[in-house]
Short mmCIF file of C-alpha atoms and ligand atoms in Angstrom, two decimals:
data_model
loop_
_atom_site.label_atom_id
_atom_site.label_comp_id
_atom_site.label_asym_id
_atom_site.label_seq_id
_atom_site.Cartn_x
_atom_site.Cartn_y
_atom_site.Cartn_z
CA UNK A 79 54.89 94.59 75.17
CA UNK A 80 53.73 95.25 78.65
CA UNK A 81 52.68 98.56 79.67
CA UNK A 82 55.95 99.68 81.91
CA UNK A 83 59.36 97.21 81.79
CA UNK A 84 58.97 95.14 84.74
CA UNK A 85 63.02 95.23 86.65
CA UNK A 86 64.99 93.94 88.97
CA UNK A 87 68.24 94.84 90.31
CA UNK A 88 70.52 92.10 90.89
CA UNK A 89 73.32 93.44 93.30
CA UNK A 90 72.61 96.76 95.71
CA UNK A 91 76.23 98.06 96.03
CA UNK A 92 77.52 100.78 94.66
CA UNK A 93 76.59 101.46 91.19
CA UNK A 94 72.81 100.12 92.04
CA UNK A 95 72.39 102.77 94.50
CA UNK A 96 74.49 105.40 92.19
CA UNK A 97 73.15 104.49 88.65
CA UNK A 98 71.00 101.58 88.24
CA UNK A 99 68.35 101.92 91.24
CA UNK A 100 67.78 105.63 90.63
CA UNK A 101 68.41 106.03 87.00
CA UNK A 102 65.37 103.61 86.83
CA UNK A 103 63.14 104.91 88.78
CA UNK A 104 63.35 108.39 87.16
CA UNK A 105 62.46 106.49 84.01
CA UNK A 106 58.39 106.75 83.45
CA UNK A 107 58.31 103.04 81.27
CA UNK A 108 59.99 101.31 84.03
CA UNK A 109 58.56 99.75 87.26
CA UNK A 110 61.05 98.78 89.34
CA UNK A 111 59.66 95.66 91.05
CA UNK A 112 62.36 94.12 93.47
CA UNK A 113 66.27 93.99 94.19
CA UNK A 114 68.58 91.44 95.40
CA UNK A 115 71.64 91.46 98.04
CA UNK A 116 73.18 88.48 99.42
CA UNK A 117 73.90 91.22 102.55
CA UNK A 118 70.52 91.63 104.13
CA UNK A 119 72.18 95.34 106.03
CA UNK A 120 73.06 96.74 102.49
CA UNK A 121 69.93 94.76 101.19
CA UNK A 122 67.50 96.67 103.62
CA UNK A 123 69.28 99.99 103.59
CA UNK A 124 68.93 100.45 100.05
CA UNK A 125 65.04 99.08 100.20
CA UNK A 126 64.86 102.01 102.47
CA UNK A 127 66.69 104.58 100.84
CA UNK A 128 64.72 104.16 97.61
CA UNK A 129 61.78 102.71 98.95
CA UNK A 130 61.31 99.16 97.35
CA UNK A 131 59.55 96.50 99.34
CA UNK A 132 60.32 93.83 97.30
CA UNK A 133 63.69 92.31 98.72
CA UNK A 134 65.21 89.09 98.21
CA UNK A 135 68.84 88.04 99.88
CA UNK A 136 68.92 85.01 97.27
CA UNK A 137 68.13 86.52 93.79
CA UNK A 138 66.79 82.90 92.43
CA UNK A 139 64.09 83.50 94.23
CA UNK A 140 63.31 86.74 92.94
CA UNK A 141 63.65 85.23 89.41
CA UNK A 142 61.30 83.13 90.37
CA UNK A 143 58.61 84.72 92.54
CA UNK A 144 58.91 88.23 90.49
CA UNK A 145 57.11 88.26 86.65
CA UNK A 146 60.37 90.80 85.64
CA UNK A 147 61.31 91.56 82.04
CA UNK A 148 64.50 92.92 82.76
CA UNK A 149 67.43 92.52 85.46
CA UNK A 150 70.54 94.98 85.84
CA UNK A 151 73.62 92.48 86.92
CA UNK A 152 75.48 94.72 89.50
CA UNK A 153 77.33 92.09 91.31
CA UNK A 154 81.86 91.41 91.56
CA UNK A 155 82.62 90.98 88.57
CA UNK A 156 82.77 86.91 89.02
CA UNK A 157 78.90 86.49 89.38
CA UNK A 158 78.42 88.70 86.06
CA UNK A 159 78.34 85.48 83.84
CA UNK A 160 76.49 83.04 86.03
CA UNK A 161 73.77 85.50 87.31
CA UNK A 162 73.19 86.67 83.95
CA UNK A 163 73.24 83.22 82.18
CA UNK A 164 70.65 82.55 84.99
CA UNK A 165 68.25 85.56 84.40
CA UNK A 166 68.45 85.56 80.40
CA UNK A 167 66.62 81.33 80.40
CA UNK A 168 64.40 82.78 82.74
CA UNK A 169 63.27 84.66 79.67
CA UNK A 170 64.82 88.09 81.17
CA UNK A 171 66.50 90.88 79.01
CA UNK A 172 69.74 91.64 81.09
CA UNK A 173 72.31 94.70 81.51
CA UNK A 174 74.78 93.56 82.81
CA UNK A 175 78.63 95.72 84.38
CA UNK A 176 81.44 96.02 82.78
CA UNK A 177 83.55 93.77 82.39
CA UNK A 178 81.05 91.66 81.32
CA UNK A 179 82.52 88.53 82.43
CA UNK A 180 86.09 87.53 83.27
CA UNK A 181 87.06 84.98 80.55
CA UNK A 182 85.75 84.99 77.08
CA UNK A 183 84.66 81.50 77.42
CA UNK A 184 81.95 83.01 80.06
CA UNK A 185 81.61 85.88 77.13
CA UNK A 186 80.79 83.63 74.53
CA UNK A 187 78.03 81.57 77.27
CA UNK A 188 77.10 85.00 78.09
CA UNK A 189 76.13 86.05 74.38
CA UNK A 190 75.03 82.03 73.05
CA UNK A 191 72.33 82.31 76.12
CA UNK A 192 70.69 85.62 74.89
CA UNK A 193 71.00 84.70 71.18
CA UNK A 194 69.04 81.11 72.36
CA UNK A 195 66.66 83.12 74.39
CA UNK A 196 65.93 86.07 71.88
CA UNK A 197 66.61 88.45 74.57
CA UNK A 198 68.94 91.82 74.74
CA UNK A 199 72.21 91.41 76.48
CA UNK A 200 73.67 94.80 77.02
CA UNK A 201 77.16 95.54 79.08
CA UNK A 202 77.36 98.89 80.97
CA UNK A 203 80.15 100.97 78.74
CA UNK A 204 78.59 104.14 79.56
CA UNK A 205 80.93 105.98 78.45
CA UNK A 206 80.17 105.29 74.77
CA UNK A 207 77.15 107.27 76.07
CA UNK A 208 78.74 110.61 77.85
CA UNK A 209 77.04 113.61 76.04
CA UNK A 210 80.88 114.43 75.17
CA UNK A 211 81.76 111.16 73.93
CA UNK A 212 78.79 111.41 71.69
CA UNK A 213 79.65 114.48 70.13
CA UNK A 214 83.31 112.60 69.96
CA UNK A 215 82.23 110.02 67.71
CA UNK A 216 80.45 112.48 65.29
CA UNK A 217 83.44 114.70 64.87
CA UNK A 218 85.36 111.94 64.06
CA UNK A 219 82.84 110.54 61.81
CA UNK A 220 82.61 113.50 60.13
CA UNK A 221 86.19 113.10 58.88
CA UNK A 222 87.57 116.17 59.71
CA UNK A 223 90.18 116.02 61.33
CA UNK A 224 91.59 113.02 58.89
CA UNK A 225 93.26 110.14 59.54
CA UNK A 226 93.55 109.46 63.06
CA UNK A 227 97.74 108.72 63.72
CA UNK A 228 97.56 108.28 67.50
CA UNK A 229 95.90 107.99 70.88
CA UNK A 230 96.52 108.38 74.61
CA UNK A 231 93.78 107.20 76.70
CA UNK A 232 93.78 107.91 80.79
CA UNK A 233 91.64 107.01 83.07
CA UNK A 234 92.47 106.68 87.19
CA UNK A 235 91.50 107.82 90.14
CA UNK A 236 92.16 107.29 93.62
CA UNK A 237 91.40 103.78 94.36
CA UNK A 238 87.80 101.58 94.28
CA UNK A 239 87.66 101.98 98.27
CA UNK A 240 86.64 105.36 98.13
CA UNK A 241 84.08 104.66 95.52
CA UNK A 242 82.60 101.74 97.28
CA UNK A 243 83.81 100.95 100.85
CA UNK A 244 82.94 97.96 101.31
CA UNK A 245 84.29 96.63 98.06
CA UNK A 246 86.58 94.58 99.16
CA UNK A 247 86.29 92.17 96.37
CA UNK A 248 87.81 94.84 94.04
CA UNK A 249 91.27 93.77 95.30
CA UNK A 250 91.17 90.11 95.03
CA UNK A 251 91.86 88.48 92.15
CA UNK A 252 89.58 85.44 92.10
CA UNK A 253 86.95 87.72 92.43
CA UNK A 254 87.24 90.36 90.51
CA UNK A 255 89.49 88.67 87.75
CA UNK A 256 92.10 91.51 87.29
CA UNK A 257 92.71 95.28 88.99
CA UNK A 258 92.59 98.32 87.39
CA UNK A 259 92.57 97.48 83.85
CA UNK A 260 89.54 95.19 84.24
CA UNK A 261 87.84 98.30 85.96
CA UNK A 262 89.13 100.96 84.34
CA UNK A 263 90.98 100.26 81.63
CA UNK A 264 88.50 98.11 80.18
CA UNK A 265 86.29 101.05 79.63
CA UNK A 266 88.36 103.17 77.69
CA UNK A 267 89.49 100.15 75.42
CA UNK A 268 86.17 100.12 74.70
CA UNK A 269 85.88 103.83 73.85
CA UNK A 270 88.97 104.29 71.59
CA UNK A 271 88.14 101.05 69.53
CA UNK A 272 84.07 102.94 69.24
CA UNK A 273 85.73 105.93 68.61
CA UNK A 274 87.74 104.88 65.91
CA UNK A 275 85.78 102.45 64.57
CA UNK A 276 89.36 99.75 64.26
CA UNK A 277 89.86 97.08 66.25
CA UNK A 278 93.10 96.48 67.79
CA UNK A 279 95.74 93.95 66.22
CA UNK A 280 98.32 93.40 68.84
CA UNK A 281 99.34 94.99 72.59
CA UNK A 282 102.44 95.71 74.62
CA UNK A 283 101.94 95.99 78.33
CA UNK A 284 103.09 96.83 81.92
CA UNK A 285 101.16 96.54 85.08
CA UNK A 286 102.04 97.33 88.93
CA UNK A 287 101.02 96.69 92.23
CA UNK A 288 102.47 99.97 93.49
CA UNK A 289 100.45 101.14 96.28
CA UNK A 290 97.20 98.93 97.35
CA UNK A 291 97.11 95.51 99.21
CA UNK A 292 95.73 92.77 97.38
CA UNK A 293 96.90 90.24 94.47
CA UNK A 294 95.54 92.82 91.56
CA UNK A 295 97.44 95.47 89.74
CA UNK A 296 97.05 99.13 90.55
CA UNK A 297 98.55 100.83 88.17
CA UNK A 298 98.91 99.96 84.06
CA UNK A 299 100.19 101.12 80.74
CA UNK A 300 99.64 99.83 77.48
CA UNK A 301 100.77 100.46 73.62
CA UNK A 302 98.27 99.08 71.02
CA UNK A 303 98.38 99.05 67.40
CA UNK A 304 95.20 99.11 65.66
CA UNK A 305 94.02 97.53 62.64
CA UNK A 306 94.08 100.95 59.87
CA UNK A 307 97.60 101.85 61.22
CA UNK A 308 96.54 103.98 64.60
CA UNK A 309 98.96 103.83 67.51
CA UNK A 310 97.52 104.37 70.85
CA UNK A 311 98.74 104.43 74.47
CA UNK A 312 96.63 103.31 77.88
CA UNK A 313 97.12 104.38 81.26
CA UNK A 314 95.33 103.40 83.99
CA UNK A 315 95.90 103.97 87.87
CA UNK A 316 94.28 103.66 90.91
CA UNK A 317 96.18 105.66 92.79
CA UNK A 318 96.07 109.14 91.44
CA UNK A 319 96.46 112.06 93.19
CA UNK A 320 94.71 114.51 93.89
CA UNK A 321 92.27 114.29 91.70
CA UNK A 322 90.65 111.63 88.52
CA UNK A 323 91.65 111.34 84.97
CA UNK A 324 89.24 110.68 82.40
CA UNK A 325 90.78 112.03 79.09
CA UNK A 326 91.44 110.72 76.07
CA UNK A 327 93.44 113.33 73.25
CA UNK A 328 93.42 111.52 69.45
CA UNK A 329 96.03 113.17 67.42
CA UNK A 330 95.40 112.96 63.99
CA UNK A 331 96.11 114.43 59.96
CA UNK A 332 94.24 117.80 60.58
CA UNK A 333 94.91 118.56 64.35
CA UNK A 334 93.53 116.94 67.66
CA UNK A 335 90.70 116.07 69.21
CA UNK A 336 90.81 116.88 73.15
CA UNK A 337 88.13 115.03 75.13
CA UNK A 338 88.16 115.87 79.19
CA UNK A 339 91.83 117.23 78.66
CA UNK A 340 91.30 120.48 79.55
CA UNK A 341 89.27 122.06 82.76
CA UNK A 342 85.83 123.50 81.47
CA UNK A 343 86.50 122.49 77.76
CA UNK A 344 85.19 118.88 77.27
CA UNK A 345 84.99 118.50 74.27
CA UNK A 346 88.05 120.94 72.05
CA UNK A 347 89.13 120.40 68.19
CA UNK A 348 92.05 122.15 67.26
CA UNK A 349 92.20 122.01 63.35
CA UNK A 350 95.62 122.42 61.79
CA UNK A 351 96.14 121.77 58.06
CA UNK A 352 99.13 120.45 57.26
CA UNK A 353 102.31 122.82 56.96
CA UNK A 354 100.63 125.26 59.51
CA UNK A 355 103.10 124.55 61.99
CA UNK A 356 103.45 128.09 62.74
CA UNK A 357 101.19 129.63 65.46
CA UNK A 358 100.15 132.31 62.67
CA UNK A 359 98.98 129.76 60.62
CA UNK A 360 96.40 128.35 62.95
CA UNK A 361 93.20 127.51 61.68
CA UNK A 362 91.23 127.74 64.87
CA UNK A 363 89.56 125.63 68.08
CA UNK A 364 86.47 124.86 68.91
CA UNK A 365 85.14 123.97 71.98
CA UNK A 366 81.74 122.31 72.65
CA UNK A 367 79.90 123.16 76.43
CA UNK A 368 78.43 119.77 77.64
CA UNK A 369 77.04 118.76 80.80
CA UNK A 370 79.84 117.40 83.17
CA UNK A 371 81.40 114.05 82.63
CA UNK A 372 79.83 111.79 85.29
CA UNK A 373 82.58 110.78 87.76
CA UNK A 374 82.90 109.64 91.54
CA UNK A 375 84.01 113.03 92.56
CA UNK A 376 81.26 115.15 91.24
CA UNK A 377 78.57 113.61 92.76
CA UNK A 378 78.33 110.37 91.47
CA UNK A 379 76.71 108.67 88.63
CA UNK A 380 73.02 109.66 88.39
CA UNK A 381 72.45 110.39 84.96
CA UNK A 382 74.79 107.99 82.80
CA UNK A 383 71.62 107.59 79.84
CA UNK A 384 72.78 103.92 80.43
CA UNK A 385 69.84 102.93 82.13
CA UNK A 386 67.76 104.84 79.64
CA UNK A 387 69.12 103.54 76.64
CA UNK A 388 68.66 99.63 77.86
CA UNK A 389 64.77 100.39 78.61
CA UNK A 390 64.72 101.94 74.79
CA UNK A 391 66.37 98.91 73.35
CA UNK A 392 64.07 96.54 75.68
CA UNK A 393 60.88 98.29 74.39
CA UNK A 394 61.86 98.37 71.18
CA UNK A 395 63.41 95.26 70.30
CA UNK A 396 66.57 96.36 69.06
CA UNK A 397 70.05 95.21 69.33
CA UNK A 398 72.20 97.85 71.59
CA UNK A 399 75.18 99.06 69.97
CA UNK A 400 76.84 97.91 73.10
CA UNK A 401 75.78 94.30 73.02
CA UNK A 402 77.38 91.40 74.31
CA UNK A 403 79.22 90.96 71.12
CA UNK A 404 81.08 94.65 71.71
CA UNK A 405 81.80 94.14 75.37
CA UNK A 406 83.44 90.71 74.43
CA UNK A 407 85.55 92.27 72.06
CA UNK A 408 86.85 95.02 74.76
CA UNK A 409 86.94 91.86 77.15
CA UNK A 410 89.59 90.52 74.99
CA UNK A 411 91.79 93.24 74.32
CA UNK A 412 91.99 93.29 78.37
CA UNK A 413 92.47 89.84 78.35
CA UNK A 414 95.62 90.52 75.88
CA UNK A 415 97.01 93.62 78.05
CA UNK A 416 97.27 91.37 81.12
CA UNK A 417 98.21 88.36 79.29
CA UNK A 418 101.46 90.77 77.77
CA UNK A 419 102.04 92.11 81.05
CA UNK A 420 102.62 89.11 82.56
CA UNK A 421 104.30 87.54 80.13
CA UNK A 422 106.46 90.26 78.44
CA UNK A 423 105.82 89.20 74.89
CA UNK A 424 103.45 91.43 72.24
CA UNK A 425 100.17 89.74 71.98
CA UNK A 426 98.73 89.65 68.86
CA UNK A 427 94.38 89.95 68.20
CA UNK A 428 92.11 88.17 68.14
CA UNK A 429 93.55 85.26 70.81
CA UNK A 430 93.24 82.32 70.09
N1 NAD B 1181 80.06 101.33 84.67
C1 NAD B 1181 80.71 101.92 85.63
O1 NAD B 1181 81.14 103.06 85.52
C2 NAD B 1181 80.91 101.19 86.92
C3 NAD B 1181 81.31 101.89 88.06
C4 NAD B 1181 81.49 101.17 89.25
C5 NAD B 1181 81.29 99.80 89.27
N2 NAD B 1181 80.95 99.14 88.12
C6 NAD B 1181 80.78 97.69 88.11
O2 NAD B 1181 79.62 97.34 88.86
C7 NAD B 1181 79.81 96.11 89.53
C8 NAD B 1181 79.54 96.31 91.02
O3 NAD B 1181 80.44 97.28 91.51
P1 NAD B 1181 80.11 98.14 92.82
O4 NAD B 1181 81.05 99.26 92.82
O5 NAD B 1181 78.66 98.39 92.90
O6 NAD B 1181 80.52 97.07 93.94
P2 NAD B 1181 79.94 96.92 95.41
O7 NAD B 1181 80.85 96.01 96.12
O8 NAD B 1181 79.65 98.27 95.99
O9 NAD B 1181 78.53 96.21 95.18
C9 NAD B 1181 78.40 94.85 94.81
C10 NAD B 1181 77.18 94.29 95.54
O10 NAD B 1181 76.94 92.96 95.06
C11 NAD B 1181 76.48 92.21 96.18
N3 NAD B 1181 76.58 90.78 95.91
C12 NAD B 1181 77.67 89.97 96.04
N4 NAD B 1181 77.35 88.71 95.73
C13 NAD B 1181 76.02 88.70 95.40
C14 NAD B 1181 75.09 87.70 95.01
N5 NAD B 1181 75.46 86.42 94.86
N6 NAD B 1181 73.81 88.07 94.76
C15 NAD B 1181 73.41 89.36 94.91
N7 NAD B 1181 74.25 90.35 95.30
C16 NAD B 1181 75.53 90.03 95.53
C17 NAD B 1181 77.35 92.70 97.33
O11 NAD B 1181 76.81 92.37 98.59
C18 NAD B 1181 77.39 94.20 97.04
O12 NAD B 1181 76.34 94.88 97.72
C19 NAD B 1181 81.23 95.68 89.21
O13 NAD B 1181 81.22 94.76 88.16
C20 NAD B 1181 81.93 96.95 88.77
O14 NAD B 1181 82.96 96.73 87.83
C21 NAD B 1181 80.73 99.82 86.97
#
């Protein structure tokens, strides 16, 4: 194992210069060696900003030229598959952005290349990895709040082009595969099915293009059943107003489990056994503090432990629980919303 992780950043837009570039070099076993832009402004500007020499406009050659370990894949979402198909039989480990790729038959490339080349494929759900999503997934490990009966998952904010201005790709289909529910929703499928620990069986959907030019939809809603019997609902939006939604509430046997629903209380458990449906009866919240939720709107996306977490799995040799296997799986249930949007029928799990 070499003495510091050896990376390259493949794509210096957005979530490079928010998460991936700086989240790196704040990490002692990581050298950051080079990055690539196919737009030599952005390219330099960013070289500048965090001061890396090492720039390439055409990131073949950097996979060449560069000895790297390890890329980050922080291109449109169309380039996810090829670029990291490319970088893992160079013999690189790779994180790459969710969604991973934009058709399962790219997943399934995606995850046969790193299996052939023994290296780590990881996809960038961070939010599996929020300090309050943690604490999420041991309360509802812990069983106590029983049998989960339902979900409602939001996520939306006010639109990609105030996150990143110039991506423009973020509207166009061929690009970026699908809207808001390949950006957004795709995330918190992933976190309910984590959370739950079910996989979902079958989807009912809606989309819109209500408010943003462009062939992608803006808004979304969808109904899933899961596999043990859990209902849950999905809405995504890029056009809320004022502010971002990032909450997910999981109602369930012995009271509710609040996550981002309330201001200042991430994290809230409200236990209720069953028959105390008077107020009287209550058996109590509690509330964990956290650090904030990283989100565009309070100052961006520097501390994610995504970043982290990749360089532990790298050094380590161990399988991240969000491997290329996981992100597939969130992948399809996208895959399934659209395809029930579009065509008005339920969609039933896995696709075929
Ligand atoms: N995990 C998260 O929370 C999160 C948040 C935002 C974005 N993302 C994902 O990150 C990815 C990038 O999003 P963004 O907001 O940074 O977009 P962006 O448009 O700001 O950046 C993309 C960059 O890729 C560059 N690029 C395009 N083609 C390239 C090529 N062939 N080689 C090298 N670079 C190339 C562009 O010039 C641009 O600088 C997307 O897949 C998006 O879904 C994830």
């Amino acid at each position: 194992m070499p003495e510091k992780l050896k990376v390259g950043v493949i794509g210096a837009g957005r979530i490079a210069e928010m998460r991936h570039i700086p989240e790196y070099l704040s990490n002692r076993n990581v050298e950051l060696v080079a990055i690539a832009d196919i737009d030599k402004v952005q390219l330099e500007e960013m070289g500048k900003k965090f001061n890396i020499t090492k720039l390439y406009i055409d990131y073949k050659e950097m996979l060449k030229k560069e000895k790297l370990d390890a890329v980050s894949v922080c291109t449109p979402n169309y380039l996810h598959a090829p670029i990291t198909i490319d970088a893992l039989n160079h013999g690189l480990h790779v994180l790459v952005e969710k969604p991973m790729a934009t058709s399962l038959e790219e997943a399934d490339k995606m995850i046969e290349a790193a299996d052939k080349n023994k290296k780590i494929l990881m996809v960038g759900h961070n939010q599996r990895l929020a300090p309050g999503h943690q604490i999420a997934k041991k309360i509802m490990e812990s069983g106590m709040l029983g049998k989960v009966n339902m979900v409602r998952t939001v996520f939306g904010h006010a639109g990609p082009e105030f996150w990143s201005p110039r991506g423009k790709w973020f509207f166009n289909k061929k690009e970026a595969f699908a809207g808001v529910m390949a950006d957004l929703g795709i995330h918190k499928v992933d976190l309910v099915r984590w959370l739950l620990g079910q996989e979902v069986k079958r989807v009912s959907a809606f989309k819109a293009t209500l408010e943003k030019a462009g062939d992608v939809e803006d808004n979304g809603v969808a109904v899933m059943e899961f596999e043990g019997g859990t209902l849950g609902i999905l809405q995504v939006s890029w056009t809320l107003k004022p502010g971002e939604d990032n909450s997910t509430i999981f109602y369930c046997e012995k009271g509710m489990l609040k996550l981002f629903a309330e201001p200042d209380k991430p994290v809230v458990v409200s236990l209720r056994e069953k028959g105390d449906y008077m107020p009287n009866f209550a058996r109590g919240d509690m509330s964990f503090s956290l650090p904030p939720m990283q989100t565009n709107e309070v100052g961006g996306q520097f501390s994610s432990g995504v970043i982290d977490y990749f360089v532990e799995c790298v050094l380590e040799n161990k399988k991240p629980f969000i491997s290329g296997e996981e992100g597939r799986k969130s992948l399809e249930i996208v895959i399934a919303i659209l395809k029930s949007a579009e065509t008005g029928s339920v969609i039933n799990l896995p696709l075929k």
